[in-house]
């Protein structure tokens, strides 16, 4: 049997047609028989609990003292250092020159009548002072 170009083209077209029908049939079969998996969604609280934080102030006065000299707060409370003196101050935590690290606190220059707010992230007992005039200090206890 002699295969001519015309016969070869017909054979190729028939084979391609059969393959096309098989592929389309397989796609339709999979689409019809595969069902999406139904999963129960986990129940999530609509709102996260709101933690109540208290607000406190420590004031630096013209005579170089802090009021109050001692303050006890909780982790997450807001503490405002207010500068009521006529000069600038640089609020620092820790003994003068050593300045212990307290998470959430950055040594900060506070201009006259300005303020600095921070929220402590760790517990402990700390000394605070004006780095520019460290003679007077205060105590901050974080529970």
Short mmCIF file of N, CA and C in Angstrom, two decimals:
data_model
loop_
_atom_site.label_atom_id
_atom_site.label_comp_id
_atom_site.label_asym_id
_atom_site.label_seq_id
_atom_site.Cartn_x
_atom_site.Cartn_y
_atom_site.Cartn_z
N UNK A 1 0.84 -1.17 0.00
CA UNK A 1 0.00 0.00 0.00
C UNK A 1 0.88 1.23 0.00
N UNK A 2 0.60 2.11 -0.90
CA UNK A 2 1.38 3.34 -1.06
C UNK A 2 0.63 4.46 -0.35
N UNK A 3 1.37 5.17 0.52
CA UNK A 3 0.77 6.28 1.26
C UNK A 3 1.18 7.56 0.57
N UNK A 4 0.19 8.25 0.09
CA UNK A 4 0.47 9.52 -0.58
C UNK A 4 0.38 10.64 0.44
N UNK A 5 0.82 11.81 0.02
CA UNK A 5 0.78 12.97 0.91
C UNK A 5 -0.65 13.28 1.32
N UNK A 6 -1.58 13.09 0.40
CA UNK A 6 -2.97 13.38 0.68
C UNK A 6 -3.52 12.42 1.72
N UNK A 7 -3.20 11.13 1.59
CA UNK A 7 -3.66 10.13 2.55
C UNK A 7 -3.03 10.38 3.92
N UNK A 8 -1.74 10.76 3.92
CA UNK A 8 -1.04 11.03 5.18
C UNK A 8 -1.68 12.21 5.90
N UNK A 9 -2.05 13.24 5.16
CA UNK A 9 -2.69 14.41 5.75
C UNK A 9 -4.03 14.03 6.35
N UNK A 10 -4.79 13.18 5.68
CA UNK A 10 -6.10 12.74 6.19
C UNK A 10 -5.91 11.94 7.46
N UNK A 11 -4.92 11.04 7.49
CA UNK A 11 -4.65 10.22 8.67
C UNK A 11 -4.28 11.10 9.86
N UNK A 12 -3.42 12.10 9.63
CA UNK A 12 -3.01 13.01 10.71
C UNK A 12 -4.21 13.78 11.23
N UNK A 13 -5.07 14.27 10.31
CA UNK A 13 -6.26 15.02 10.73
C UNK A 13 -7.21 14.14 11.54
N UNK A 14 -7.38 12.89 11.14
CA UNK A 14 -8.25 11.97 11.87
C UNK A 14 -7.69 11.73 13.27
N UNK A 15 -6.38 11.50 13.36
CA UNK A 15 -5.76 11.26 14.67
C UNK A 15 -5.91 12.50 15.56
N UNK A 16 -5.66 13.70 15.00
CA UNK A 16 -5.82 14.94 15.77
C UNK A 16 -7.27 15.13 16.21
N UNK A 17 -8.20 14.78 15.36
CA UNK A 17 -9.62 14.89 15.71
C UNK A 17 -9.98 13.97 16.87
N UNK A 18 -9.49 12.72 16.79
CA UNK A 18 -9.76 11.76 17.86
C UNK A 18 -9.15 12.25 19.18
N UNK A 19 -7.91 12.74 19.12
CA UNK A 19 -7.25 13.25 20.34
C UNK A 19 -8.00 14.45 20.91
N UNK A 20 -8.48 15.33 20.03
CA UNK A 20 -9.23 16.51 20.49
C UNK A 20 -10.50 16.08 21.21
N UNK A 21 -11.22 15.13 20.63
CA UNK A 21 -12.45 14.64 21.25
C UNK A 21 -12.13 14.02 22.61
N UNK A 22 -11.04 13.27 22.71
CA UNK A 22 -10.67 12.63 23.98
C UNK A 22 -10.33 13.68 25.05
N UNK A 23 -9.57 14.72 24.67
CA UNK A 23 -9.18 15.76 25.62
C UNK A 23 -10.41 16.52 26.10
N UNK A 24 -11.28 16.90 25.17
CA UNK A 24 -12.50 17.62 25.54
C UNK A 24 -13.38 16.75 26.43
N UNK A 25 -13.49 15.49 26.11
CA UNK A 25 -14.28 14.57 26.94
C UNK A 25 -13.71 14.44 28.34
N UNK A 26 -12.39 14.35 28.44
CA UNK A 26 -11.75 14.23 29.75
C UNK A 26 -11.99 15.48 30.58
N UNK A 27 -11.88 16.65 29.95
CA UNK A 27 -12.11 17.92 30.66
C UNK A 27 -13.54 17.99 31.17
N UNK A 28 -14.49 17.66 30.32
CA UNK A 28 -15.89 17.69 30.74
C UNK A 28 -16.16 16.68 31.84
N UNK A 29 -15.56 15.52 31.75
CA UNK A 29 -15.75 14.49 32.76
C UNK A 29 -15.23 14.96 34.11
N UNK A 30 -14.04 15.55 34.13
CA UNK A 30 -13.45 16.03 35.38
C UNK A 30 -14.27 17.18 35.95
N UNK A 31 -14.71 18.10 35.10
CA UNK A 31 -15.51 19.24 35.55
C UNK A 31 -16.81 18.79 36.17
N UNK A 32 -17.43 17.80 35.61
CA UNK A 32 -18.72 17.35 36.10
C UNK A 32 -18.58 16.53 37.37
N UNK A 33 -17.55 15.72 37.48
CA UNK A 33 -17.44 14.80 38.62
C UNK A 33 -16.72 15.39 39.83
N UNK A 34 -15.93 16.42 39.66
CA UNK A 34 -15.19 16.99 40.80
C UNK A 34 -16.08 18.01 41.50
N UNK A 35 -16.33 17.79 42.77
CA UNK A 35 -17.13 18.70 43.59
C UNK A 35 -16.19 19.47 44.52
N UNK A 36 -16.45 20.75 44.73
CA UNK A 36 -15.60 21.50 45.66
C UNK A 36 -15.79 20.96 47.08
N UNK A 37 -14.72 20.93 47.82
CA UNK A 37 -14.73 20.45 49.19
C UNK A 37 -15.31 21.54 50.08
N UNK A 38 -16.34 21.21 50.84
CA UNK A 38 -16.96 22.19 51.73
C UNK A 38 -16.34 22.06 53.11
N UNK A 39 -15.73 23.14 53.56
CA UNK A 39 -15.10 23.16 54.87
C UNK A 39 -15.83 24.15 55.77
N UNK A 40 -15.94 23.79 57.03
CA UNK A 40 -16.50 24.74 57.99
C UNK A 40 -15.45 25.79 58.27
N UNK A 41 -15.86 27.03 58.19
CA UNK A 41 -14.93 28.13 58.48
C UNK A 41 -14.81 28.29 59.99
N UNK A 42 -13.58 28.51 60.46
CA UNK A 42 -13.44 28.72 61.91
C UNK A 42 -14.12 30.03 62.32
N UNK A 43 -14.69 30.01 63.51
CA UNK A 43 -15.35 31.21 64.00
C UNK A 43 -14.30 32.10 64.66
N UNK A 44 -14.30 33.34 64.24
CA UNK A 44 -13.32 34.31 64.73
C UNK A 44 -14.08 35.39 65.49
N UNK A 45 -13.51 35.79 66.61
CA UNK A 45 -14.13 36.87 67.37
C UNK A 45 -14.20 38.12 66.50
N UNK A 46 -15.29 38.83 66.60
CA UNK A 46 -15.46 40.01 65.75
C UNK A 46 -14.53 41.14 66.13
N UNK A 47 -14.16 41.23 67.40
CA UNK A 47 -13.25 42.29 67.82
C UNK A 47 -12.25 41.72 68.81
N UNK A 48 -11.03 42.21 68.71
CA UNK A 48 -10.03 41.83 69.70
C UNK A 48 -10.36 42.56 70.99
N UNK A 49 -10.05 41.96 72.13
CA UNK A 49 -10.33 42.65 73.38
C UNK A 49 -9.51 43.93 73.47
N UNK A 50 -10.13 44.96 73.95
CA UNK A 50 -9.45 46.25 74.08
C UNK A 50 -8.82 46.33 75.46
N UNK A 51 -7.51 46.48 75.47
CA UNK A 51 -6.81 46.61 76.73
C UNK A 51 -6.84 48.07 77.14
N UNK A 52 -7.24 48.30 78.36
CA UNK A 52 -7.35 49.67 78.84
C UNK A 52 -6.00 50.10 79.40
N UNK A 53 -5.49 51.19 78.88
CA UNK A 53 -4.23 51.72 79.40
C UNK A 53 -4.52 53.03 80.12
N UNK A 54 -3.84 53.22 81.21
CA UNK A 54 -3.98 54.45 81.99
C UNK A 54 -2.99 55.48 81.46
N UNK A 55 -3.27 56.74 81.76
CA UNK A 55 -2.39 57.84 81.35
C UNK A 55 -1.83 58.51 82.59
N UNK A 56 -0.52 58.74 82.57
CA UNK A 56 0.17 59.37 83.70
C UNK A 56 1.05 60.49 83.19
N UNK A 57 1.34 61.45 84.08
CA UNK A 57 2.23 62.55 83.74
C UNK A 57 3.30 62.70 84.81
N UNK A 58 4.50 63.00 84.35
CA UNK A 58 5.61 63.38 85.22
C UNK A 58 6.06 64.74 84.73
N UNK A 59 6.07 65.72 85.63
CA UNK A 59 6.38 67.10 85.25
C UNK A 59 7.75 67.50 85.78
N UNK A 60 8.56 68.08 84.90
CA UNK A 60 9.86 68.64 85.28
C UNK A 60 9.65 70.13 85.49
N UNK A 61 10.02 70.63 86.69
CA UNK A 61 9.78 72.03 87.06
C UNK A 61 11.03 72.88 86.94
N UNK A 62 10.86 74.19 87.02
CA UNK A 62 11.97 75.15 86.90
C UNK A 62 13.02 74.96 87.99
N UNK A 63 12.62 74.42 89.15
CA UNK A 63 13.60 74.20 90.22
C UNK A 63 14.37 72.89 90.04
N UNK A 64 14.15 72.20 88.92
CA UNK A 64 14.91 70.99 88.60
C UNK A 64 14.38 69.72 89.24
N UNK A 65 13.16 69.77 89.76
CA UNK A 65 12.58 68.57 90.38
C UNK A 65 11.49 67.98 89.49
N UNK A 66 11.22 66.73 89.75
CA UNK A 66 10.15 66.03 89.04
C UNK A 66 8.97 65.84 89.97
N UNK A 67 7.78 66.00 89.46
CA UNK A 67 6.56 65.72 90.22
C UNK A 67 5.68 64.78 89.42
N UNK A 68 5.32 63.65 89.95
CA UNK A 68 5.77 63.10 91.22
C UNK A 68 7.20 62.58 91.10
N UNK A 69 7.85 62.43 92.26
CA UNK A 69 9.22 61.90 92.25
C UNK A 69 9.23 60.40 92.04
N UNK A 70 8.10 59.75 92.34
CA UNK A 70 8.00 58.31 92.18
C UNK A 70 6.64 57.99 91.55
N UNK A 71 6.65 57.07 90.60
CA UNK A 71 5.41 56.72 89.90
C UNK A 71 5.41 55.22 89.61
N UNK A 72 4.26 54.58 89.87
CA UNK A 72 4.09 53.16 89.57
C UNK A 72 3.02 53.03 88.49
N UNK A 73 3.37 52.33 87.40
CA UNK A 73 2.47 52.15 86.26
C UNK A 73 2.49 50.68 85.85
N UNK A 74 1.68 50.35 84.87
CA UNK A 74 1.67 49.00 84.31
C UNK A 74 2.23 49.02 82.89
N UNK A 75 2.71 47.88 82.43
CA UNK A 75 3.17 47.75 81.04
C UNK A 75 2.01 48.16 80.14
N UNK A 76 2.28 49.01 79.16
CA UNK A 76 1.26 49.46 78.22
C UNK A 76 0.60 50.77 78.57
N UNK A 77 0.79 51.25 79.82
CA UNK A 77 0.24 52.56 80.18
C UNK A 77 0.98 53.65 79.41
N UNK A 78 0.37 54.83 79.33
CA UNK A 78 1.00 55.96 78.64
C UNK A 78 1.56 56.92 79.68
N UNK A 79 2.83 57.26 79.53
CA UNK A 79 3.50 58.19 80.44
C UNK A 79 3.93 59.41 79.65
N UNK A 80 3.54 60.58 80.13
CA UNK A 80 3.92 61.84 79.48
C UNK A 80 4.90 62.56 80.38
N UNK A 81 6.10 62.83 79.87
CA UNK A 81 7.06 63.68 80.57
C UNK A 81 6.83 65.10 80.07
N UNK A 82 6.44 66.00 80.97
CA UNK A 82 6.18 67.40 80.60
C UNK A 82 7.32 68.27 81.12
N UNK A 83 7.77 69.19 80.31
CA UNK A 83 8.82 70.13 80.71
C UNK A 83 8.18 71.48 80.98
N UNK A 84 7.96 71.79 82.27
CA UNK A 84 7.38 73.08 82.65
C UNK A 84 8.45 74.09 83.04
N UNK A 85 9.72 73.76 82.79
CA UNK A 85 10.80 74.70 83.11
C UNK A 85 10.99 75.67 81.95
N UNK A 86 11.80 76.68 82.19
CA UNK A 86 12.06 77.67 81.13
C UNK A 86 13.21 77.24 80.22
N UNK A 87 13.82 76.11 80.54
CA UNK A 87 14.94 75.59 79.74
C UNK A 87 14.59 74.23 79.16
N UNK A 88 15.38 73.81 78.20
CA UNK A 88 15.19 72.48 77.66
C UNK A 88 15.66 71.42 78.64
N UNK A 89 15.21 70.21 78.46
CA UNK A 89 15.69 69.08 79.26
C UNK A 89 15.86 67.89 78.33
N UNK A 90 16.62 66.93 78.80
CA UNK A 90 16.81 65.69 78.05
C UNK A 90 16.46 64.55 78.98
N UNK A 91 15.26 64.00 78.81
CA UNK A 91 14.80 62.96 79.72
C UNK A 91 15.54 61.66 79.44
N UNK A 92 16.04 61.05 80.51
CA UNK A 92 16.83 59.83 80.38
C UNK A 92 16.40 58.84 81.46
N UNK A 93 16.55 57.55 81.16
CA UNK A 93 16.23 56.49 82.11
C UNK A 93 17.53 55.82 82.52
N UNK A 94 17.69 55.55 83.82
CA UNK A 94 18.88 54.90 84.34
C UNK A 94 19.77 55.90 85.05
N UNK A 95 20.72 55.38 85.83
CA UNK A 95 21.67 56.25 86.52
C UNK A 95 22.37 57.11 85.48
N UNK A 96 22.73 58.34 85.88
CA UNK A 96 23.37 59.27 84.95
C UNK A 96 24.62 58.65 84.34
N UNK A 97 24.74 58.80 83.07
CA UNK A 97 25.81 58.31 82.20
C UNK A 97 25.64 56.84 81.81
N UNK A 98 25.03 55.99 82.65
CA UNK A 98 24.88 54.58 82.24
C UNK A 98 23.61 54.40 81.40
N UNK A 99 22.54 55.10 81.74
CA UNK A 99 21.28 55.09 81.00
C UNK A 99 20.88 53.69 80.55
N UNK A 100 20.33 52.94 81.50
CA UNK A 100 19.86 51.59 81.20
C UNK A 100 18.85 51.61 80.07
N UNK A 101 18.83 50.54 79.33
CA UNK A 101 17.89 50.44 78.22
C UNK A 101 16.52 50.03 78.75
N UNK A 102 15.50 50.72 78.32
CA UNK A 102 14.12 50.39 78.66
C UNK A 102 13.35 50.31 77.35
N UNK A 103 12.82 49.13 77.04
CA UNK A 103 12.10 48.94 75.77
C UNK A 103 10.99 49.97 75.65
N UNK A 104 10.91 50.62 74.51
CA UNK A 104 9.87 51.60 74.26
C UNK A 104 10.27 53.02 74.63
N UNK A 105 11.43 53.18 75.26
CA UNK A 105 11.86 54.51 75.69
C UNK A 105 13.09 54.93 74.90
N UNK A 106 13.05 56.15 74.40
CA UNK A 106 14.22 56.72 73.73
C UNK A 106 14.58 58.00 74.47
N UNK A 107 15.87 58.13 74.81
CA UNK A 107 16.31 59.37 75.44
C UNK A 107 15.91 60.52 74.52
N UNK A 108 15.28 61.52 75.08
CA UNK A 108 14.65 62.53 74.22
C UNK A 108 14.86 63.93 74.78
N UNK A 109 15.22 64.86 73.89
CA UNK A 109 15.30 66.26 74.28
C UNK A 109 13.88 66.84 74.21
N UNK A 110 13.49 67.51 75.31
CA UNK A 110 12.16 68.10 75.39
C UNK A 110 12.32 69.59 75.63
N UNK A 111 11.85 70.39 74.70
CA UNK A 111 11.98 71.85 74.81
C UNK A 111 11.08 72.37 75.93
N UNK A 112 11.33 73.61 76.35
CA UNK A 112 10.51 74.25 77.37
C UNK A 112 9.04 74.20 76.96
N UNK A 113 8.20 73.77 77.88
CA UNK A 113 6.75 73.63 77.70
C UNK A 113 6.38 72.49 76.74
N UNK A 114 7.35 71.68 76.38
CA UNK A 114 7.09 70.53 75.51
C UNK A 114 6.83 69.27 76.32
N UNK A 115 6.62 68.17 75.61
CA UNK A 115 6.37 66.90 76.30
C UNK A 115 6.86 65.73 75.45
N UNK A 116 7.02 64.60 76.13
CA UNK A 116 7.43 63.35 75.49
C UNK A 116 6.56 62.24 76.06
N UNK A 117 5.94 61.45 75.17
CA UNK A 117 5.05 60.37 75.60
C UNK A 117 5.66 59.03 75.20
N UNK A 118 5.60 58.08 76.13
CA UNK A 118 6.02 56.72 75.77
C UNK A 118 5.18 55.72 76.54
N UNK A 119 5.22 54.47 76.07
CA UNK A 119 4.47 53.38 76.70
C UNK A 119 5.45 52.26 77.00
N UNK A 120 5.69 51.96 78.29
CA UNK A 120 6.68 50.92 78.63
C UNK A 120 6.23 49.53 78.19
N UNK A 121 7.21 48.73 77.78
CA UNK A 121 6.95 47.37 77.30
C UNK A 121 7.56 46.29 78.19
N UNK A 122 8.21 46.71 79.27
CA UNK A 122 8.80 45.72 80.17
C UNK A 122 8.66 46.17 81.61
N UNK A 123 8.68 45.18 82.50
CA UNK A 123 8.55 45.45 83.93
C UNK A 123 9.92 45.76 84.53
N UNK A 124 9.88 46.49 85.64
CA UNK A 124 11.13 46.77 86.34
C UNK A 124 11.04 48.07 87.10
N UNK A 125 12.13 48.38 87.77
CA UNK A 125 12.24 49.63 88.52
C UNK A 125 13.37 50.44 87.90
N UNK A 126 13.10 51.69 87.56
CA UNK A 126 14.05 52.50 86.81
C UNK A 126 14.16 53.90 87.42
N UNK A 127 15.34 54.48 87.30
CA UNK A 127 15.58 55.86 87.71
C UNK A 127 15.49 56.73 86.45
N UNK A 128 14.79 57.88 86.56
CA UNK A 128 14.76 58.82 85.44
C UNK A 128 15.32 60.16 85.90
N UNK A 129 15.86 60.93 84.97
CA UNK A 129 16.45 62.23 85.30
C UNK A 129 16.58 63.09 84.04
N UNK A 130 16.90 64.38 84.28
CA UNK A 130 17.23 65.29 83.18
C UNK A 130 18.72 65.12 82.92
N UNK A 131 19.07 64.59 81.79
CA UNK A 131 20.47 64.32 81.48
C UNK A 131 21.31 65.61 81.49
N UNK A 132 20.70 66.75 81.19
CA UNK A 132 21.43 68.02 81.17
C UNK A 132 21.71 68.55 82.58
N UNK A 133 20.88 68.19 83.55
CA UNK A 133 21.05 68.58 84.96
C UNK A 133 20.64 67.38 85.82
N UNK A 134 21.53 66.40 85.95
CA UNK A 134 21.16 65.12 86.55
C UNK A 134 21.09 65.08 88.08
N UNK A 135 21.23 66.23 88.76
CA UNK A 135 21.25 66.23 90.22
C UNK A 135 19.95 65.68 90.82
N UNK A 136 18.83 65.97 90.20
CA UNK A 136 17.53 65.50 90.70
C UNK A 136 17.04 64.36 89.80
N UNK A 137 16.45 63.38 90.45
CA UNK A 137 15.95 62.24 89.68
C UNK A 137 14.63 61.76 90.28
N UNK A 138 14.04 60.81 89.65
CA UNK A 138 12.81 60.20 90.13
C UNK A 138 12.84 58.71 89.88
N UNK A 139 11.82 58.02 90.38
CA UNK A 139 11.78 56.57 90.26
C UNK A 139 10.51 56.16 89.51
N UNK A 140 10.68 55.27 88.54
CA UNK A 140 9.57 54.74 87.76
C UNK A 140 9.51 53.23 87.97
N UNK A 141 8.38 52.74 88.51
CA UNK A 141 8.19 51.31 88.72
C UNK A 141 7.14 50.85 87.71
N UNK A 142 7.49 49.83 86.94
CA UNK A 142 6.58 49.29 85.92
C UNK A 142 6.22 47.87 86.31
N UNK A 143 4.93 47.66 86.54
CA UNK A 143 4.45 46.33 86.97
C UNK A 143 3.94 45.53 85.80
#
